[in-house]
XYZ file of C-alpha atoms in Angstrom:
607
model
C -10.392 -18.258 29.602
C -8.636 -17.578 32.854
C -5.461 -15.493 32.517
C -2.427 -17.647 32.001
C 0.549 -17.189 34.583
C 2.373 -14.002 34.005
C 5.917 -14.882 32.860
C 8.941 -14.230 34.882
C 10.520 -12.298 32.374
C 7.742 -9.875 32.066
C 7.297 -9.598 36.065
C 10.893 -8.441 36.038
C 10.565 -6.199 33.160
C 7.545 -4.289 34.537
C 9.330 -4.346 38.156
C 11.896 -1.988 36.385
C 9.226 0.640 35.681
C 9.108 1.578 39.268
C 12.391 3.541 38.864
C 11.124 5.418 35.517
C 10.285 8.965 36.367
C 6.814 10.014 35.827
C 5.557 6.252 35.437
C 2.431 5.152 37.008
C 0.656 1.913 36.525
C -3.255 2.294 36.106
C -4.133 -1.374 35.981
C -2.956 -4.953 36.699
C -1.106 -6.536 33.708
C -3.634 -9.041 31.938
C -3.420 -11.350 29.162
C -5.907 -10.609 26.024
C -6.956 -13.747 24.217
C -7.909 -11.719 21.279
C -4.596 -9.601 20.800
C -2.415 -12.546 21.910
C -0.467 -10.075 24.075
C 0.031 -9.278 27.641
C -1.525 -5.621 28.350
C -0.074 -3.064 30.497
C -1.906 0.264 31.046
C -0.218 2.959 32.457
C 0.268 6.721 32.444
C 3.286 9.040 32.109
C 4.232 12.495 33.301
C 7.066 14.283 31.218
C 8.357 17.544 32.112
C 9.414 19.998 29.991
C 6.310 19.378 27.599
C 4.482 22.334 25.993
C 1.055 21.612 27.259
C -0.456 23.764 24.324
C 0.038 20.374 21.920
C 0.223 17.459 24.396
C -0.645 17.386 28.122
C 1.926 16.760 31.010
C 0.412 13.574 31.853
C -1.106 11.086 29.198
C -2.498 7.640 29.184
C -0.959 4.632 27.317
C -1.397 0.896 26.594
C 1.497 -1.507 26.085
C 1.053 -4.652 24.219
C 3.860 -7.139 25.062
C 4.673 -10.254 23.213
C 4.257 -13.455 25.110
C 7.720 -14.663 24.023
C 9.159 -11.506 26.049
C 11.970 -10.280 25.884
C 11.900 -11.377 22.314
C 9.009 -10.460 20.276
C 7.317 -7.027 19.661
C 6.468 -4.398 21.950
C 3.818 -1.963 20.954
C 2.650 1.451 22.683
C -0.657 2.813 21.718
C -2.608 6.018 23.240
C -5.345 5.368 25.621
C -8.676 6.423 24.423
C -8.884 8.498 27.704
C -6.611 11.437 28.555
C -4.347 10.633 25.842
C -3.026 12.236 22.554
C -5.891 12.354 19.600
C -3.849 13.673 16.875
C -1.334 11.994 14.553
C 2.288 13.049 14.541
C 5.560 12.062 12.543
C 6.872 8.615 13.653
C 3.480 7.492 14.235
C 0.542 5.398 12.834
C -2.579 7.187 12.131
C -4.115 7.531 15.435
C -7.337 5.992 14.338
C -10.474 5.614 16.884
C -11.934 2.105 16.652
C -14.730 1.250 18.513
C -13.823 -2.424 19.472
C -10.224 -1.255 20.740
C -9.399 0.092 24.103
C -7.017 2.047 22.573
C -6.386 4.123 19.584
C -4.519 2.806 16.819
C -1.539 5.276 16.636
C 1.483 3.066 17.410
C 4.539 5.035 18.446
C 7.685 4.142 16.753
C 9.526 3.190 19.831
C 11.209 0.448 18.176
C 14.808 0.154 17.799
C 14.728 -0.288 13.818
C 12.501 2.638 13.137
C 14.566 4.920 11.279
C 15.189 8.528 12.608
C 13.886 7.847 16.028
C 17.298 6.473 16.694
C 18.289 10.203 16.895
C 15.895 10.682 20.106
C 17.895 8.111 22.299
C 21.454 7.677 23.240
C 21.168 4.122 23.450
C 20.246 1.043 21.473
C 17.498 -1.141 22.327
C 17.753 -2.946 25.283
C 16.756 -6.791 24.681
C 17.372 -7.863 28.317
C 14.332 -8.826 30.286
C 14.878 -6.350 33.172
C 15.508 -3.300 30.706
C 13.593 -3.789 27.707
C 10.173 -2.511 28.868
C 11.363 0.413 30.767
C 13.757 1.166 27.325
C 10.620 1.455 25.605
C 8.683 3.883 28.179
C 11.906 6.158 28.233
C 11.832 6.183 24.388
C 8.049 7.272 24.723
C 9.128 10.096 27.305
C 11.713 11.337 24.454
C 9.000 11.005 21.735
C 6.392 13.016 23.843
C 8.814 15.679 24.637
C 9.988 15.941 20.613
C 6.445 15.906 19.703
C 5.173 18.475 21.865
C 8.071 20.681 20.503
C 7.560 19.930 16.881
C 11.145 18.373 16.609
C 10.204 15.062 15.780
C 11.987 15.516 12.625
C 15.030 17.771 11.635
C 16.512 18.711 8.500
C 18.562 15.959 6.991
C 16.183 13.237 8.281
C 14.651 10.965 5.974
C 11.292 12.412 4.579
C 8.228 10.199 5.977
C 4.845 10.394 4.441
C 1.943 10.331 6.879
C 0.667 6.870 7.855
C -2.968 5.575 7.012
C -5.050 2.862 7.760
C -7.064 1.481 4.754
C -10.325 -0.480 4.059
C -10.026 -3.434 1.812
C -7.142 -4.733 -0.175
C -7.304 -2.833 -3.107
C -4.513 -0.494 -4.061
C -3.455 1.533 -6.915
C 0.225 1.248 -8.233
C 1.894 4.353 -10.197
C 5.484 4.727 -11.313
C 7.198 7.934 -10.682
C 10.838 8.444 -11.026
C 13.067 11.311 -10.726
C 12.968 11.970 -14.336
C 9.147 12.478 -14.378
C 9.404 15.481 -12.115
C 10.994 17.368 -14.720
C 8.414 16.322 -17.219
C 5.719 17.603 -14.529
C 7.615 20.940 -13.888
C 7.452 21.316 -17.794
C 3.558 21.224 -17.946
C 1.268 23.783 -17.690
C -1.944 21.559 -17.103
C -2.755 21.029 -13.299
C -5.492 18.363 -13.689
C -7.144 16.181 -15.972
C -8.108 12.462 -16.513
C -5.924 9.297 -15.856
C -6.542 5.768 -17.134
C -6.286 3.167 -14.668
C -5.787 -0.656 -15.754
C -7.294 -3.567 -14.121
C -5.724 -6.801 -15.330
C -6.409 -10.532 -14.422
C -3.436 -11.238 -13.032
C -3.739 -8.775 -10.054
C -7.092 -8.613 -8.883
C -6.725 -6.296 -6.087
C -4.605 -3.581 -8.013
C -5.302 -0.865 -10.603
C -2.346 0.364 -12.713
C -1.934 4.048 -13.279
C -1.210 4.090 -17.176
C -1.634 7.733 -18.878
C -2.355 11.159 -17.880
C -4.394 13.119 -20.014
C -4.925 17.177 -20.083
C -8.097 19.217 -20.595
C -8.148 18.738 -24.261
C -7.675 14.801 -23.748
C -4.039 14.790 -24.986
C -1.929 12.272 -23.371
C 0.757 14.290 -21.371
C 2.392 11.507 -19.084
C 2.762 7.873 -19.170
C 4.412 5.021 -17.514
C 6.711 2.408 -19.349
C 5.187 -0.892 -17.589
C 6.338 -4.240 -18.689
C 4.718 -6.744 -20.690
C 2.594 -8.246 -18.119
C 0.604 -5.032 -17.594
C 1.452 -3.283 -20.678
C 0.041 -5.796 -22.958
C -2.171 -7.980 -20.587
C -5.070 -9.931 -22.001
C -8.496 -8.707 -21.360
C -7.599 -5.664 -19.392
C -10.318 -3.351 -18.121
C -9.882 0.316 -18.228
C -11.267 2.892 -15.897
C -10.878 6.674 -15.891
C -10.324 8.923 -12.832
C -9.280 12.370 -12.285
C -5.660 13.592 -11.322
C -4.774 16.823 -9.785
C -1.221 18.372 -9.025
C -1.094 20.375 -6.257
C 1.812 22.706 -5.624
C 1.853 22.155 -1.676
C 1.606 19.161 0.495
C -1.939 18.158 1.464
C -0.975 17.640 4.999
C -2.802 18.537 8.113
C -1.112 19.685 11.498
C 0.669 17.550 13.093
C 1.080 15.227 10.356
C -1.948 13.461 8.832
C -3.994 13.651 5.648
C -7.192 15.368 5.793
C -10.070 13.397 7.179
C -12.955 14.947 5.647
C -13.995 17.131 2.350
C -14.193 20.321 4.559
C -10.305 19.452 5.753
C -9.322 19.069 2.240
C -10.788 22.249 1.078
C -9.432 24.228 4.059
C -5.709 22.871 3.096
C -6.182 24.185 -0.347
C -7.834 27.389 0.361
C -4.871 28.069 2.649
C -2.603 27.822 -0.349
C -5.207 29.734 -2.451
C -6.200 26.722 -4.375
C -9.628 25.927 -5.479
C -9.666 22.235 -5.941
C -13.303 22.008 -7.436
C -12.542 24.782 -9.743
C -9.703 23.046 -10.919
C -11.162 19.557 -11.642
C -14.777 20.533 -12.298
C -14.472 19.914 -16.239
C -13.347 16.155 -15.395
C -15.977 15.182 -12.946
C -18.346 14.009 -15.570
C -16.124 10.498 -15.285
C -17.461 10.269 -11.663
C -21.093 10.549 -13.200
C -20.663 7.734 -15.871
C -18.906 5.015 -14.377
C -20.427 2.769 -11.928
C -17.214 1.853 -9.867
C -13.441 2.537 -9.457
C -14.062 6.113 -9.443
C -10.834 7.730 -8.034
C -9.530 11.210 -7.436
C -5.876 11.038 -7.731
C -3.962 13.862 -5.652
C -0.182 14.353 -6.446
C 2.454 16.389 -4.859
C 6.089 16.870 -4.991
C 8.261 15.284 -1.948
C 11.930 15.437 -1.180
C 14.238 12.493 -0.407
C 15.308 14.447 2.882
C 13.753 16.835 5.092
C 14.723 20.568 4.076
C 16.187 19.128 0.668
C 14.720 19.788 -2.783
C 11.990 17.637 -4.135
C 12.900 14.754 -6.258
C 9.637 13.071 -6.964
C 5.600 13.142 -7.320
C 3.822 11.161 -5.106
C 0.061 10.201 -5.448
C -2.624 9.677 -3.020
C -6.011 8.486 -3.885
C -9.506 9.098 -2.703
C -12.577 7.118 -3.523
C -15.373 9.077 -4.968
C -18.937 7.864 -4.827
C -20.927 7.674 -8.278
C -22.237 11.273 -8.266
C -25.626 12.664 -9.625
C -26.187 11.811 -13.319
C -29.845 12.453 -14.267
C -31.997 14.658 -12.078
C -34.918 17.057 -12.930
C -33.567 20.295 -13.680
C -34.484 23.438 -11.345
C -34.680 26.990 -12.221
C -31.523 29.211 -11.490
C -28.897 26.848 -13.202
C -27.660 27.668 -16.747
C -25.857 24.346 -16.919
C -26.989 20.957 -15.787
C -23.440 20.047 -14.592
C -23.872 23.165 -12.205
C -26.878 21.895 -10.683
C -25.389 18.320 -10.320
C -22.554 19.554 -8.799
C -24.642 21.731 -6.085
C -26.839 18.547 -5.760
C -23.652 16.471 -4.892
C -22.455 19.213 -2.244
C -25.601 18.249 -0.395
C -24.949 14.503 -0.674
C -21.702 12.813 -1.813
C -19.436 16.011 -1.654
C -20.791 17.404 1.618
C -18.034 19.305 3.540
C -18.392 16.873 6.516
C -18.157 13.871 4.473
C -15.201 11.561 5.554
C -12.739 10.852 2.893
C -12.243 7.474 1.827
C -8.615 6.957 1.284
C -7.217 3.980 -1.133
C -3.817 2.560 -0.757
C -1.285 3.773 -3.396
C 2.338 2.484 -3.986
C 4.816 3.648 -6.133
C 5.987 0.691 -8.291
C 8.633 2.468 -10.279
C 11.421 0.712 -11.608
C 13.748 2.536 -9.087
C 11.301 1.246 -6.207
C 10.969 -1.964 -7.421
C 14.556 -2.710 -7.600
C 15.675 -0.569 -4.456
C 17.145 -3.624 -2.796
C 19.443 -4.580 -5.487
C 20.054 -4.093 -9.041
C 22.691 -3.955 -11.963
C 24.203 -1.112 -13.154
C 21.695 1.519 -14.589
C 23.948 1.780 -17.553
C 22.914 -1.824 -18.594
C 19.269 -1.430 -17.754
C 17.954 -0.465 -21.321
C 19.855 -3.079 -23.235
C 18.110 -5.655 -24.626
C 19.154 -9.412 -24.215
C 18.698 -12.397 -26.460
C 19.037 -15.581 -24.513
C 19.845 -18.629 -26.296
C 18.879 -21.847 -24.297
C 16.267 -21.851 -21.450
C 17.649 -24.836 -19.934
C 18.831 -25.005 -16.227
C 21.627 -22.575 -16.678
C 19.849 -20.200 -19.107
C 16.737 -20.225 -16.810
C 18.819 -18.985 -13.778
C 20.593 -16.403 -15.709
C 17.248 -15.113 -17.309
C 15.668 -15.195 -13.858
C 18.644 -13.141 -12.255
C 18.474 -10.596 -15.335
C 14.900 -9.934 -14.807
C 15.265 -9.689 -11.113
C 18.024 -7.235 -11.602
C 16.638 -4.556 -13.998
C 17.211 -5.865 -17.444
C 13.982 -4.468 -19.302
C 13.796 -6.852 -22.387
C 14.785 -10.269 -22.679
C 14.034 -12.360 -25.924
C 14.428 -16.331 -24.944
C 15.071 -18.635 -27.653
C 14.596 -22.446 -27.076
C 12.665 -25.256 -28.720
C 13.072 -28.010 -25.866
C 10.125 -29.267 -23.901
C 9.992 -28.969 -20.025
C 10.258 -32.617 -18.575
C 9.659 -33.844 -15.071
C 13.414 -34.504 -14.778
C 14.477 -30.677 -15.472
C 12.382 -29.645 -12.456
C 15.342 -30.651 -10.066
C 17.487 -27.762 -11.087
C 15.243 -25.629 -13.417
C 13.644 -22.278 -12.423
C 10.162 -23.483 -13.631
C 7.633 -25.732 -11.763
C 5.193 -28.483 -12.191
C 2.845 -26.232 -13.562
C 4.929 -25.750 -16.541
C 5.443 -29.394 -17.564
C 4.996 -30.246 -21.232
C 5.485 -26.628 -22.167
C 7.975 -24.982 -24.514
C 10.835 -23.844 -22.125
C 11.399 -20.515 -23.846
C 7.522 -19.685 -23.602
C 7.092 -20.712 -20.006
C 10.597 -18.978 -18.717
C 9.488 -15.735 -20.749
C 6.246 -16.011 -18.934
C 7.803 -16.433 -15.599
C 10.228 -13.520 -16.508
C 7.519 -11.144 -17.022
C 5.975 -12.120 -13.691
C 9.279 -11.527 -11.905
C 9.063 -7.720 -12.571
C 6.537 -5.492 -13.591
C 9.088 -3.459 -15.726
C 10.578 -6.505 -17.773
C 9.429 -6.999 -21.404
C 10.041 -10.527 -22.197
C 9.041 -12.705 -25.561
C 9.733 -16.329 -26.507
C 11.259 -17.861 -29.706
C 10.463 -21.520 -29.987
C 12.439 -22.326 -32.961
C 15.671 -24.154 -32.480
C 18.477 -21.934 -32.675
C 19.985 -21.185 -35.191
C 17.142 -22.525 -37.260
C 15.156 -19.000 -37.156
C 12.694 -17.333 -39.404
C 13.240 -14.163 -41.279
C 11.053 -12.448 -38.949
C 13.015 -14.285 -35.744
C 16.285 -13.270 -37.263
C 15.207 -9.479 -37.580
C 14.378 -9.993 -33.805
C 17.653 -11.304 -33.032
C 19.620 -8.524 -34.950
C 17.612 -5.941 -33.001
C 19.028 -6.815 -29.568
C 22.016 -5.365 -27.897
C 23.535 -8.645 -26.125
C 23.410 -12.168 -27.512
C 24.126 -14.499 -24.369
C 24.415 -18.321 -25.057
C 23.777 -20.836 -22.343
C 23.605 -23.841 -24.464
C 27.185 -25.000 -24.547
C 26.640 -25.786 -28.265
C 29.369 -25.752 -30.851
C 26.641 -25.240 -33.650
C 25.573 -21.782 -31.851
C 29.125 -20.793 -31.672
C 29.572 -21.512 -35.309
C 26.671 -19.580 -36.176
C 27.293 -16.524 -34.021
C 30.588 -16.425 -36.027
C 29.406 -17.100 -39.450
C 26.062 -14.804 -39.292
C 26.431 -11.734 -41.281
C 25.656 -9.112 -38.563
C 24.419 -5.685 -39.709
C 25.309 -4.017 -36.499
C 27.954 -4.678 -33.879
C 27.014 -6.895 -30.901
C 28.364 -7.940 -27.670
C 28.659 -11.652 -27.025
C 28.442 -13.677 -24.151
C 28.896 -17.488 -24.008
C 28.504 -19.187 -20.228
C 29.008 -22.952 -20.042
C 29.895 -25.337 -16.994
C 32.083 -28.213 -16.586
C 31.100 -31.546 -15.505
C 29.042 -31.339 -12.343
C 29.310 -27.408 -12.350
C 32.603 -27.694 -10.811
C 33.992 -25.182 -13.405
C 32.346 -22.330 -15.298
C 33.484 -20.730 -18.643
C 32.838 -17.308 -19.562
C 33.554 -15.654 -22.682
C 32.874 -12.131 -23.130
C 33.332 -10.404 -26.604
C 32.966 -7.216 -28.433
C 34.520 -8.181 -31.562
C 32.779 -8.168 -34.938
C 32.461 -11.030 -36.104
C 32.185 -13.226 -32.934
C 35.725 -14.596 -32.564
C 35.046 -18.260 -32.904
C 38.671 -19.427 -33.071
C 39.830 -17.482 -30.120
C 36.723 -19.028 -28.277
C 37.916 -22.497 -29.151
C 41.742 -21.782 -28.184
C 40.771 -20.669 -24.780
C 38.164 -23.426 -23.992
C 40.108 -26.705 -25.408
C 42.499 -27.155 -22.831
C 39.881 -27.095 -20.201
C 37.631 -29.382 -21.830
C 40.613 -31.813 -22.286
C 41.174 -31.306 -18.690
C 37.321 -32.027 -17.874
C 37.627 -35.354 -20.138
C 40.578 -36.544 -18.447
C 39.334 -35.845 -14.839
C 35.963 -37.404 -15.434
C 36.930 -40.362 -17.982
C 36.122 -43.179 -15.494
C 32.953 -41.860 -14.279
C 29.657 -43.251 -15.361
C 26.996 -40.782 -16.521
C 23.579 -40.989 -15.240
C 20.793 -41.767 -17.379
C 17.132 -40.878 -17.545
C 14.306 -43.527 -17.844
C 14.569 -47.117 -18.717
C 15.650 -48.855 -21.946
C 17.790 -46.647 -24.413
C 20.609 -44.995 -22.964
C 20.163 -41.189 -22.287
C 23.204 -39.773 -20.709
C 22.560 -36.596 -18.696
C 24.772 -33.852 -17.697
C 25.184 -33.966 -13.820
C 25.131 -30.763 -11.779
C 22.888 -29.761 -8.533
C 20.795 -26.872 -8.605
C 22.795 -24.995 -5.882
C 25.811 -25.422 -7.832
C 24.122 -24.036 -11.271
C 22.418 -21.279 -9.314
C 25.776 -20.182 -7.570
C 27.628 -20.195 -11.044
C 24.961 -18.264 -12.572
C 25.295 -15.635 -9.881
C 29.170 -15.238 -10.372
C 28.335 -15.232 -14.185
C 25.843 -12.080 -13.840
C 28.812 -10.410 -11.883
C 31.317 -11.304 -14.396
C 29.009 -9.965 -17.379
C 28.064 -6.903 -15.217
C 31.649 -5.601 -14.731
C 32.245 -6.008 -18.799
C 29.015 -4.969 -19.807
C 29.226 -1.475 -18.383
C 32.204 -0.536 -20.260
C 30.944 0.117 -23.794
C 32.739 -2.247 -26.193
C 35.778 -2.317 -24.090
C 37.786 -5.511 -23.592
C 37.456 -9.100 -24.525
C 37.428 -11.566 -21.650
C 37.827 -15.284 -21.187
C 37.151 -16.577 -17.407
C 37.446 -19.590 -15.614
C 35.855 -20.128 -12.279
C 36.358 -23.439 -10.215
C 34.817 -24.513 -6.755
C 37.252 -25.137 -4.250
C 36.682 -27.867 -1.466
C 39.180 -28.438 1.786
C 38.827 -31.602 3.541
C 35.432 -32.430 1.623
C 34.006 -29.210 2.631
C 33.057 -26.096 0.580
C 35.673 -23.330 0.462
C 34.215 -20.976 -1.972
C 34.793 -20.413 -5.871
C 38.302 -19.391 -7.117
C 38.858 -17.529 -10.393
C 41.362 -19.713 -11.841
C 42.135 -17.789 -14.954
C 41.272 -14.596 -16.668
C 42.584 -13.622 -19.950
C 41.804 -10.027 -21.745
C 42.265 -9.899 -25.434
């Protein structure tokens, strides 16, 4: 395919490079059909560079998005006369045969964290300035890299970037509390169990760590989906916890066994001696043989370590049965020496497998409820439109255990405002919602009770009694009456959330009283119910199907979900206060000239 016409915006941007000190264009700008980008090859000369690490003049490729000045800009080292090592704020500088450049993309993008400190100005998005801005940024990066000043104390700590073959990854769940436990252990290595579950074909989940005597010394609290998955497959690997960072200069994981040994030797650590007694697992398993290497890392450079991070190396199946030769007392000694010639040869490249920290802290880092409520368990009565929305929000914001109770079946009419989908039709709502909740969060444990509340069996009553917070979303008087009359053996926290006609209003009742204050509930709610009836007395309710009249409660999904979100906020503020005030709150949607104007708190009573 012939080169398309170069966009005028890119021509203008490249023209500005003529005034960038040290820049020289090496090749005419051209279009790459393979990469769907415009390609600019150039060299840059930077004064002040420490030539012991980086040459004054280096060659580079710039990939420019055809939507320029929008879209991405990437700068990569040339295979000729450029940097070959990997530094901080840079992708692994890998050499790939079919690419004309190395893969070590420099982090010059405006939103790439601490590199902002290397520039006095934000990224310029004008067509005449954006390309030259990135080249100027590259010059600052090269100068800092040569002087070993890409990061400073207080910067967020950054692990080396790596490229991985295949889609498989290993998930662990390290939190700050685990660091204290690791520091109190004498064991530095052992076996680790890895769980493969049908729901995640491309993942292995770290489950339990064992010491030399096969005692379990560490475990992760996964949710129901992983913790009790049907037909899981269990593999065993080897773990070793290093008292140092296994990172080669400038900033990369070791590439070969020889490099790994050198790093360990530098810190007087014999990795093979440490894990020798556990390596039998690599001779017994046919697949999924992994060495997990752990090390402590800080939140910010120069600060104390706060968490353990794990990287994983795939180990080929080692020698199992060979003819023993003279000079080795134990067969394992011979096997190991044989493997040092083959699979564990010093020049053997290390094959890393991607690892990710799926701890609760990491999974919920984008937003979660106050940590004080995470370990409380919830009994959710009602898995209808409102109940499903509240259950969904609770599971995605950190509640670890949710029991869902409802005997209703999901019908096609429910889909217009329910969180469940067409694949759940004809299923019990509680079962389907519980199943979905377990999929929402790998640290949530949800089960279903398919009985009609309050018609529970003795075992189901025991489950109810063992939960911390009871949330009713049914709008049913029978449920309220039961919460009052039931002989609770332990104090509970009660929540009732209900909606008015069309979800125009929401009524939230929060109580720490024992038993449930039924009369107060009705006294607060009754005036609002009468108001609802008066306002809507002339409205004909919609119906479902043909024939017998089945009135339906009208409310759109966006109204229900909006109110559910507000309910969570109201509940959280009350929840974090241990057995504090009792609250009745009314929220009401507002409209001005027919347009939405938000939701107003119409009333809040504290009693």
